[in-house]
PDB file of C-alpha atoms in Angstrom:
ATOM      1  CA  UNK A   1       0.000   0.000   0.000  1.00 78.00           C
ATOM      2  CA  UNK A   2       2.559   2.042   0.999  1.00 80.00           C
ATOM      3  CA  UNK A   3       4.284   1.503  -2.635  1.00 81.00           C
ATOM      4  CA  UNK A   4       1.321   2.140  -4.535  1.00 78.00           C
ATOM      5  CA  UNK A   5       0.447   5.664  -2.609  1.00 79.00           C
ATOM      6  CA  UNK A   6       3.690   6.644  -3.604  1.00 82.00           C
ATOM      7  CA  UNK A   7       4.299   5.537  -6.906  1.00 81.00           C
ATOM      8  CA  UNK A   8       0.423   6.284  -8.395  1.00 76.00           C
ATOM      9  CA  UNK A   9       1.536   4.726 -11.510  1.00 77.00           C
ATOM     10  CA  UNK A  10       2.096   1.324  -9.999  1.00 80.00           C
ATOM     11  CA  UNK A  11      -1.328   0.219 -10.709  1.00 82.00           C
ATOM     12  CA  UNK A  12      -0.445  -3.503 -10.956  1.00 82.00           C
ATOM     13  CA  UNK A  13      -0.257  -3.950  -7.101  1.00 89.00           C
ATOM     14  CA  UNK A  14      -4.311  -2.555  -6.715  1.00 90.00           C
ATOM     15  CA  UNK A  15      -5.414  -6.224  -8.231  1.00 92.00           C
ATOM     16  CA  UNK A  16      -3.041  -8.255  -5.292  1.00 91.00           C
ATOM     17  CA  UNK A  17      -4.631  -5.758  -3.125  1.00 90.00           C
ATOM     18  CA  UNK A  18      -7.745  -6.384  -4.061  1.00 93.00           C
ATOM     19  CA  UNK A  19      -7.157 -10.111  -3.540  1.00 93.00           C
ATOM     20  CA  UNK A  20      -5.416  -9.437  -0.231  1.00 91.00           C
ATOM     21  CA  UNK A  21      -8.521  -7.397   1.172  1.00 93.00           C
ATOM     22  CA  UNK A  22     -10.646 -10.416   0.320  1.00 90.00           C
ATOM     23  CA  UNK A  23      -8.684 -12.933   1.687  1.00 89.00           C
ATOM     24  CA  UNK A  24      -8.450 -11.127   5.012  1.00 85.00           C
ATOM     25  CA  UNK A  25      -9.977 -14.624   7.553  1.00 82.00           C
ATOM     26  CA  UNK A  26     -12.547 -13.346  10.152  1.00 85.00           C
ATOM     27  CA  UNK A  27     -13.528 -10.100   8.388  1.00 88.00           C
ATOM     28  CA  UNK A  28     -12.386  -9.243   4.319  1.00 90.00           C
ATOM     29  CA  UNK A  29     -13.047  -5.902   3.097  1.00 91.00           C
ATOM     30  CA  UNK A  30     -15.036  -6.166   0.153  1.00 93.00           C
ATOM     31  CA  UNK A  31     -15.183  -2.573  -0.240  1.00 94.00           C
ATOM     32  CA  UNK A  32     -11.302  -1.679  -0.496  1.00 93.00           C
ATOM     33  CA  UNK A  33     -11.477  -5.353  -2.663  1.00 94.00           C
ATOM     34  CA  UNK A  34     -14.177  -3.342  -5.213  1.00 95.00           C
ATOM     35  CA  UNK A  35     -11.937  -0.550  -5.067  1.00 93.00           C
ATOM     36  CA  UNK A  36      -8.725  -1.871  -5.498  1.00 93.00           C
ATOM     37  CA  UNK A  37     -10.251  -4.330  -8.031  1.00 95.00           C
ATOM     38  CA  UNK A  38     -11.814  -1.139  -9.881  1.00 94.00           C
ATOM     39  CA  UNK A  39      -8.533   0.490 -10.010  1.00 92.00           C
ATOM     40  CA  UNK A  40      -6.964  -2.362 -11.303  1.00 93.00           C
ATOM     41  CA  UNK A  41      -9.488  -3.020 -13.786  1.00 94.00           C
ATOM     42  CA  UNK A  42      -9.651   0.686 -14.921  1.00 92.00           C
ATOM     43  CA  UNK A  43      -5.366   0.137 -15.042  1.00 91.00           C
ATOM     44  CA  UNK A  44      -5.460  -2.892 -17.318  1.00 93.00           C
ATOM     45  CA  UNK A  45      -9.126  -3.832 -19.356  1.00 92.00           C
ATOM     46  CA  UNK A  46      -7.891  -6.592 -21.017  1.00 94.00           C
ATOM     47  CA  UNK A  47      -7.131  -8.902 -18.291  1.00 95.00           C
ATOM     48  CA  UNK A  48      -9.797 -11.395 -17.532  1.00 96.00           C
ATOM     49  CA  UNK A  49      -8.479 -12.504 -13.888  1.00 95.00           C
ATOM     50  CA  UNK A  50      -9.284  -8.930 -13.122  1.00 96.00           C
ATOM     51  CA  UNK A  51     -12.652  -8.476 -14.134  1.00 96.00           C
ATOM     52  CA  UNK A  52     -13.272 -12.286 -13.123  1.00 96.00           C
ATOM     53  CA  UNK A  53     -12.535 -11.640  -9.605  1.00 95.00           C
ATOM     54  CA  UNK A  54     -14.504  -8.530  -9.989  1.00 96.00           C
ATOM     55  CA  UNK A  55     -17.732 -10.074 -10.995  1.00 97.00           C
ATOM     56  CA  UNK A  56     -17.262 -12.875  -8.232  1.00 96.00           C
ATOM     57  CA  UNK A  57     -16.808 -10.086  -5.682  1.00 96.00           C
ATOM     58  CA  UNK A  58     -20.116  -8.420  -7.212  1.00 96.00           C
ATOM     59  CA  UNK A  59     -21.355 -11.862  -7.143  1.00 97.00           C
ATOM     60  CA  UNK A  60     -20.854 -12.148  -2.914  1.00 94.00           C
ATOM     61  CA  UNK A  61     -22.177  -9.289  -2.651  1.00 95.00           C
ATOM     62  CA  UNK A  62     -25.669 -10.643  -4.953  1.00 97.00           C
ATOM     63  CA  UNK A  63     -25.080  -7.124  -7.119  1.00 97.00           C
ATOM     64  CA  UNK A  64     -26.450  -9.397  -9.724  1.00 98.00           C
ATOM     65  CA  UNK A  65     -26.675  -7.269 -12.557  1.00 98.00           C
ATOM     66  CA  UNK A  66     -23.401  -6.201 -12.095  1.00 97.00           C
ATOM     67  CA  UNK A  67     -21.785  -9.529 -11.679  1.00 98.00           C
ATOM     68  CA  UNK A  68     -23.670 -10.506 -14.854  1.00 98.00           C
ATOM     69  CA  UNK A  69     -22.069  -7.544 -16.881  1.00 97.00           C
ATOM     70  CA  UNK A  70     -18.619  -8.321 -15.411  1.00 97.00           C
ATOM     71  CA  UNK A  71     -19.275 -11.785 -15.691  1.00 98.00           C
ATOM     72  CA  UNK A  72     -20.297 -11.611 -20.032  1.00 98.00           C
ATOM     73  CA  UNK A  73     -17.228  -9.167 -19.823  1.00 97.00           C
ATOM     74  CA  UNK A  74     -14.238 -11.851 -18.835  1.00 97.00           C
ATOM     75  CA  UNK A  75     -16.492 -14.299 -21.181  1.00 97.00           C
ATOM     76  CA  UNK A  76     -15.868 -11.898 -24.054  1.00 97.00           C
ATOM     77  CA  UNK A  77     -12.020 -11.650 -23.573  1.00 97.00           C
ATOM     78  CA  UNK A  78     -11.717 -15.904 -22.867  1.00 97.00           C
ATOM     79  CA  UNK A  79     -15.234 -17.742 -23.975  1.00 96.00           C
ATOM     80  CA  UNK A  80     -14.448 -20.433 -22.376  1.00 95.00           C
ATOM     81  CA  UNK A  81     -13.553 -19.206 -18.765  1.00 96.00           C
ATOM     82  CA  UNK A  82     -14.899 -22.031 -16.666  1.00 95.00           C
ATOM     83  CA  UNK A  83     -15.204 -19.882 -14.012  1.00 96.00           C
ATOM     84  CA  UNK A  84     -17.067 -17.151 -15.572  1.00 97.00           C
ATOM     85  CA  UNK A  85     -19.362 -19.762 -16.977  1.00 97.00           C
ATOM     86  CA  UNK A  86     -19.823 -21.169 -13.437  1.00 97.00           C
ATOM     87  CA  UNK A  87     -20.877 -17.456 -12.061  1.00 98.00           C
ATOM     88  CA  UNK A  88     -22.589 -16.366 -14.838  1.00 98.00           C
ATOM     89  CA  UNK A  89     -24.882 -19.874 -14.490  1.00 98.00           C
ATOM     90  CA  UNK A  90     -25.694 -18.919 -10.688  1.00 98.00           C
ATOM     91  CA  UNK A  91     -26.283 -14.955 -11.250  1.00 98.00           C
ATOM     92  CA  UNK A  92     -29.040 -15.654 -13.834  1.00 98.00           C
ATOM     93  CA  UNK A  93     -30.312 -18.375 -11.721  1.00 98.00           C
ATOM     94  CA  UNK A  94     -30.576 -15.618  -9.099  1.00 98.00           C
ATOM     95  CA  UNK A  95     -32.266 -13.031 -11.364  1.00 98.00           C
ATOM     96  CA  UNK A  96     -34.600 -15.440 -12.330  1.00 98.00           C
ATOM     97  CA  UNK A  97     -33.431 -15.649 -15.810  1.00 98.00           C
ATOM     98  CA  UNK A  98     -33.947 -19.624 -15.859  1.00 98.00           C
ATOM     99  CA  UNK A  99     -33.602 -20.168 -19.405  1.00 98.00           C
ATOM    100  CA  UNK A 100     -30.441 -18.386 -19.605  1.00 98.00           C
ATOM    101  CA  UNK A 101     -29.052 -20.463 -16.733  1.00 98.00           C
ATOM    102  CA  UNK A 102     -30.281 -23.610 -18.209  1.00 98.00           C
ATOM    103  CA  UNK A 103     -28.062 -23.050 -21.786  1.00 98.00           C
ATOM    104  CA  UNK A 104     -25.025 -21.379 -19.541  1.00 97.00           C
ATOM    105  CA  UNK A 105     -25.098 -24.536 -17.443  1.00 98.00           C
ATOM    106  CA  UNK A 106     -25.121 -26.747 -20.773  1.00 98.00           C
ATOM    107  CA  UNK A 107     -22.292 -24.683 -22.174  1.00 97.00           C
ATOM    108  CA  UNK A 108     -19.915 -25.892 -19.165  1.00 97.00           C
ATOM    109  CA  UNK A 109     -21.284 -29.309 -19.494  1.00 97.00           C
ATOM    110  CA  UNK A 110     -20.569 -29.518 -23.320  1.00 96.00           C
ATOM    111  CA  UNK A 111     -17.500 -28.111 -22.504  1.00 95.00           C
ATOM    112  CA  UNK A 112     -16.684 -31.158 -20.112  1.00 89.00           C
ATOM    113  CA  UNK A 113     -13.759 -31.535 -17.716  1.00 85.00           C
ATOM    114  CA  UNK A 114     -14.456 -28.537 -15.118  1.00 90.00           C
ATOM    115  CA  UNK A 115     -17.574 -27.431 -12.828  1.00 96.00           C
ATOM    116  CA  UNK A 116     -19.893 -30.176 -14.392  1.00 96.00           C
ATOM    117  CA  UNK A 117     -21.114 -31.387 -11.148  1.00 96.00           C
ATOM    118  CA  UNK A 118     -21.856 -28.119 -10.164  1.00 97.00           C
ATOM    119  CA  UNK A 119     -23.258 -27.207 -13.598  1.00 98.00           C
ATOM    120  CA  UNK A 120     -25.741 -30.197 -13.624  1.00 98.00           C
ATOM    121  CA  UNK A 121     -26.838 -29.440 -10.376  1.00 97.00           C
ATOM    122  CA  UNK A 122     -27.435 -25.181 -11.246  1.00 98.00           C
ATOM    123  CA  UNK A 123     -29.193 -26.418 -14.075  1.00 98.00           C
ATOM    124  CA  UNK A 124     -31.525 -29.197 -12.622  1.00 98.00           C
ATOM    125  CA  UNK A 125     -31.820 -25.793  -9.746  1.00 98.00           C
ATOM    126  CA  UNK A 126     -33.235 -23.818 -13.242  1.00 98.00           C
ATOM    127  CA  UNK A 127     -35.154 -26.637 -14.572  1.00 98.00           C
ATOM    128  CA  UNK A 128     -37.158 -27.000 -11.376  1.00 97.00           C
ATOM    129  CA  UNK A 129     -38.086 -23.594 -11.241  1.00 97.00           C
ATOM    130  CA  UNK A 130     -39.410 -23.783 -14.761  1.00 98.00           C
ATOM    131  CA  UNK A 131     -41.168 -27.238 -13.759  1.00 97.00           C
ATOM    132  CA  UNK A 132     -39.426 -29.420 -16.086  1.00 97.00           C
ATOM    133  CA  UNK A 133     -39.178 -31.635 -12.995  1.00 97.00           C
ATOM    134  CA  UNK A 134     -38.087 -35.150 -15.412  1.00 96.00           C
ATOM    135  CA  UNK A 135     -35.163 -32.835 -16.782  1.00 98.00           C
ATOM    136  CA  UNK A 136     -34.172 -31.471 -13.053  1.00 97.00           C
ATOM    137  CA  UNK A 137     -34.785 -35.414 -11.806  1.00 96.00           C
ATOM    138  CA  UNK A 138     -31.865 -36.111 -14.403  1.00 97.00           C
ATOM    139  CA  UNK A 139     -29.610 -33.470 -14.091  1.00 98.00           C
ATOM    140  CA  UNK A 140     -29.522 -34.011  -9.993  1.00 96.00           C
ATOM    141  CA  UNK A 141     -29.404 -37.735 -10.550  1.00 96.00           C
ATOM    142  CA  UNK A 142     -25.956 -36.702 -13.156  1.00 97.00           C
ATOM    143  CA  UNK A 143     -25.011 -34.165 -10.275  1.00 97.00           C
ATOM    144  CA  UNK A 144     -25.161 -36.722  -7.355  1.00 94.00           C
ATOM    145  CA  UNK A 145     -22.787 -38.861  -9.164  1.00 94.00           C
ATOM    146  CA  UNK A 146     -20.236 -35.809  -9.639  1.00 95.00           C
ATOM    147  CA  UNK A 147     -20.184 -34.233  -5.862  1.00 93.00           C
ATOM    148  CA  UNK A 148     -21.798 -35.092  -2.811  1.00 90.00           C
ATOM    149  CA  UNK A 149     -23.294 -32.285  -0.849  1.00 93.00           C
ATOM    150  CA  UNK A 150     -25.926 -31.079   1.056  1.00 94.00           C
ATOM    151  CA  UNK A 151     -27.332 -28.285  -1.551  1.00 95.00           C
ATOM    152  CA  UNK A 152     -27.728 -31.784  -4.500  1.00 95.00           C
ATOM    153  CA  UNK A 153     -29.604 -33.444  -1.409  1.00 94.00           C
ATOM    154  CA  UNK A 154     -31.847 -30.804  -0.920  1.00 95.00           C
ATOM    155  CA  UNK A 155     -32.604 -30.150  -4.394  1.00 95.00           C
ATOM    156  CA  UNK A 156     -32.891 -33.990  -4.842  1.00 95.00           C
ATOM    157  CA  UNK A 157     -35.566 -34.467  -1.921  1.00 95.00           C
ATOM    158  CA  UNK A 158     -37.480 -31.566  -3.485  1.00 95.00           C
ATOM    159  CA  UNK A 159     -37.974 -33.339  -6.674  1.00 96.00           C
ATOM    160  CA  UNK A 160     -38.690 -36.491  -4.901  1.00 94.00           C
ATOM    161  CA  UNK A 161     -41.464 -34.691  -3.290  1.00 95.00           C
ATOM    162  CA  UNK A 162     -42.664 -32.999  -6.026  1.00 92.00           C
ATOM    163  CA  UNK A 163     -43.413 -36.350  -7.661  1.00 91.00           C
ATOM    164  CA  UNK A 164     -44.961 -37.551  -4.121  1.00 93.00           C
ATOM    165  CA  UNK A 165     -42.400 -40.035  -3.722  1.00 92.00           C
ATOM    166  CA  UNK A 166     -42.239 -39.214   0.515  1.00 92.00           C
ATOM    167  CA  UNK A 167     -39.885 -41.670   1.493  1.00 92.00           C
ATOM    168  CA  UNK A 168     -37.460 -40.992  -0.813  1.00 91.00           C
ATOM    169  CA  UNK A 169     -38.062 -37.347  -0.152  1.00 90.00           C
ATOM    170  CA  UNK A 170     -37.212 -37.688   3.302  1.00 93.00           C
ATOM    171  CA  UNK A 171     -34.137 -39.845   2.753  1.00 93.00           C
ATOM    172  CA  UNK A 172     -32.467 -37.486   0.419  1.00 90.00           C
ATOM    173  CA  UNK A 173     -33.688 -34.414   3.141  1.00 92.00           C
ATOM    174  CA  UNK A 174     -32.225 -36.079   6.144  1.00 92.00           C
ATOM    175  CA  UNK A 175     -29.219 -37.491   4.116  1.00 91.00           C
ATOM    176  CA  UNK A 176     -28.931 -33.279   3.712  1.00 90.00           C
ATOM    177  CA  UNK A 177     -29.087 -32.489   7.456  1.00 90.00           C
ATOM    178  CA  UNK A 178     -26.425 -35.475   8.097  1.00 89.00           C
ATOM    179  CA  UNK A 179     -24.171 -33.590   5.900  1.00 86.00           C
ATOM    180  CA  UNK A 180     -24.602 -30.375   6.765  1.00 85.00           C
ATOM    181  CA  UNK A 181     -25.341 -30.833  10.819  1.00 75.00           C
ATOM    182  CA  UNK A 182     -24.882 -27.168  11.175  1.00 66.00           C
TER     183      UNK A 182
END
């Protein structure tokens, strides 16, 4: 910090600043982290860790249309940022955008190798909200087989009930509250 107030044109240090303010245990500070990472983005456009970190920042913070923007930014500069793909899926799932998330979720499953787990089980997330409940059935029966965690559970017991299956609901609900006690 000390550098940077300085030397005003060392504008490469705002982005591990940025970082540093997030990264900060019991309490970050996300807003020197959206100012540093502002700074830094302002400094250098092209850089997609930048404006990444930026739009998961916005993300935390459920600025939603931002993190979109920023998200469709760093997808612009490297399409397939797995990532960005990832966070873009869950921002339109939380602006209600379902459709959207459905096709950015397939993207990182065509895609293969990284976040499909977690991209089956955003998408089964949007296809239950648009009641294509034999789709999200699928997709959290692919996602179960990828990860294991209480949030696949949970969606997994709501489909069960959904489709009155009780017992099964239950299981997958209380398999849930085993895994996450807390």
């Amino acid at each position: 910090t000390a550098v940077r107030d300085a030397v005003p044109e060392f504008a490469d240090v705002d982005f591990a600043l940025g970082r540093y303010a997030l990264d900060v245990p019991l309490q970050p500070d996300q807003d020197e982290a959206l100012r540093r990472l502002s700074a830094a983005r302002a400094a250098f456009p092209e850089s997609p860790a930048i404006v990444a970190t930026l739009a998961d920042l916005r993300r935390d913070r459920e600025e939603w249309t931002d993190a979109l923007e920023a998200y469709d930014t760093t997808l612009m500069l490297v399409p397939t940022h797995r990532d960005a793909l990832l966070g873009r899926t869950v921002t339109l799932s939380h602006l209600a955008r379902y459709d959207d998330a459905v096709s950015a979720a397939t993207r990182i499953i065509d895609l293969g190798n990284w976040f499909t787990g977690e991209a089956y089980y955003w998408r089964a997330w949007n296809e239950y909200h648009l009641a294509r409940i034999a789709d999200a059935r699928a997709d959290t029966d692919r996602a179960k087989g990828l990860m294991h965690n209480a949030s696949v559970l949970v969606l997994s017991g709501m489909i069960e009930w959904h489709e009155r299956r009780l017992d099964d609901s239950e299981a997958e609900l209380q398999d849930a509250l085993t895994l996450d006690a807390g």
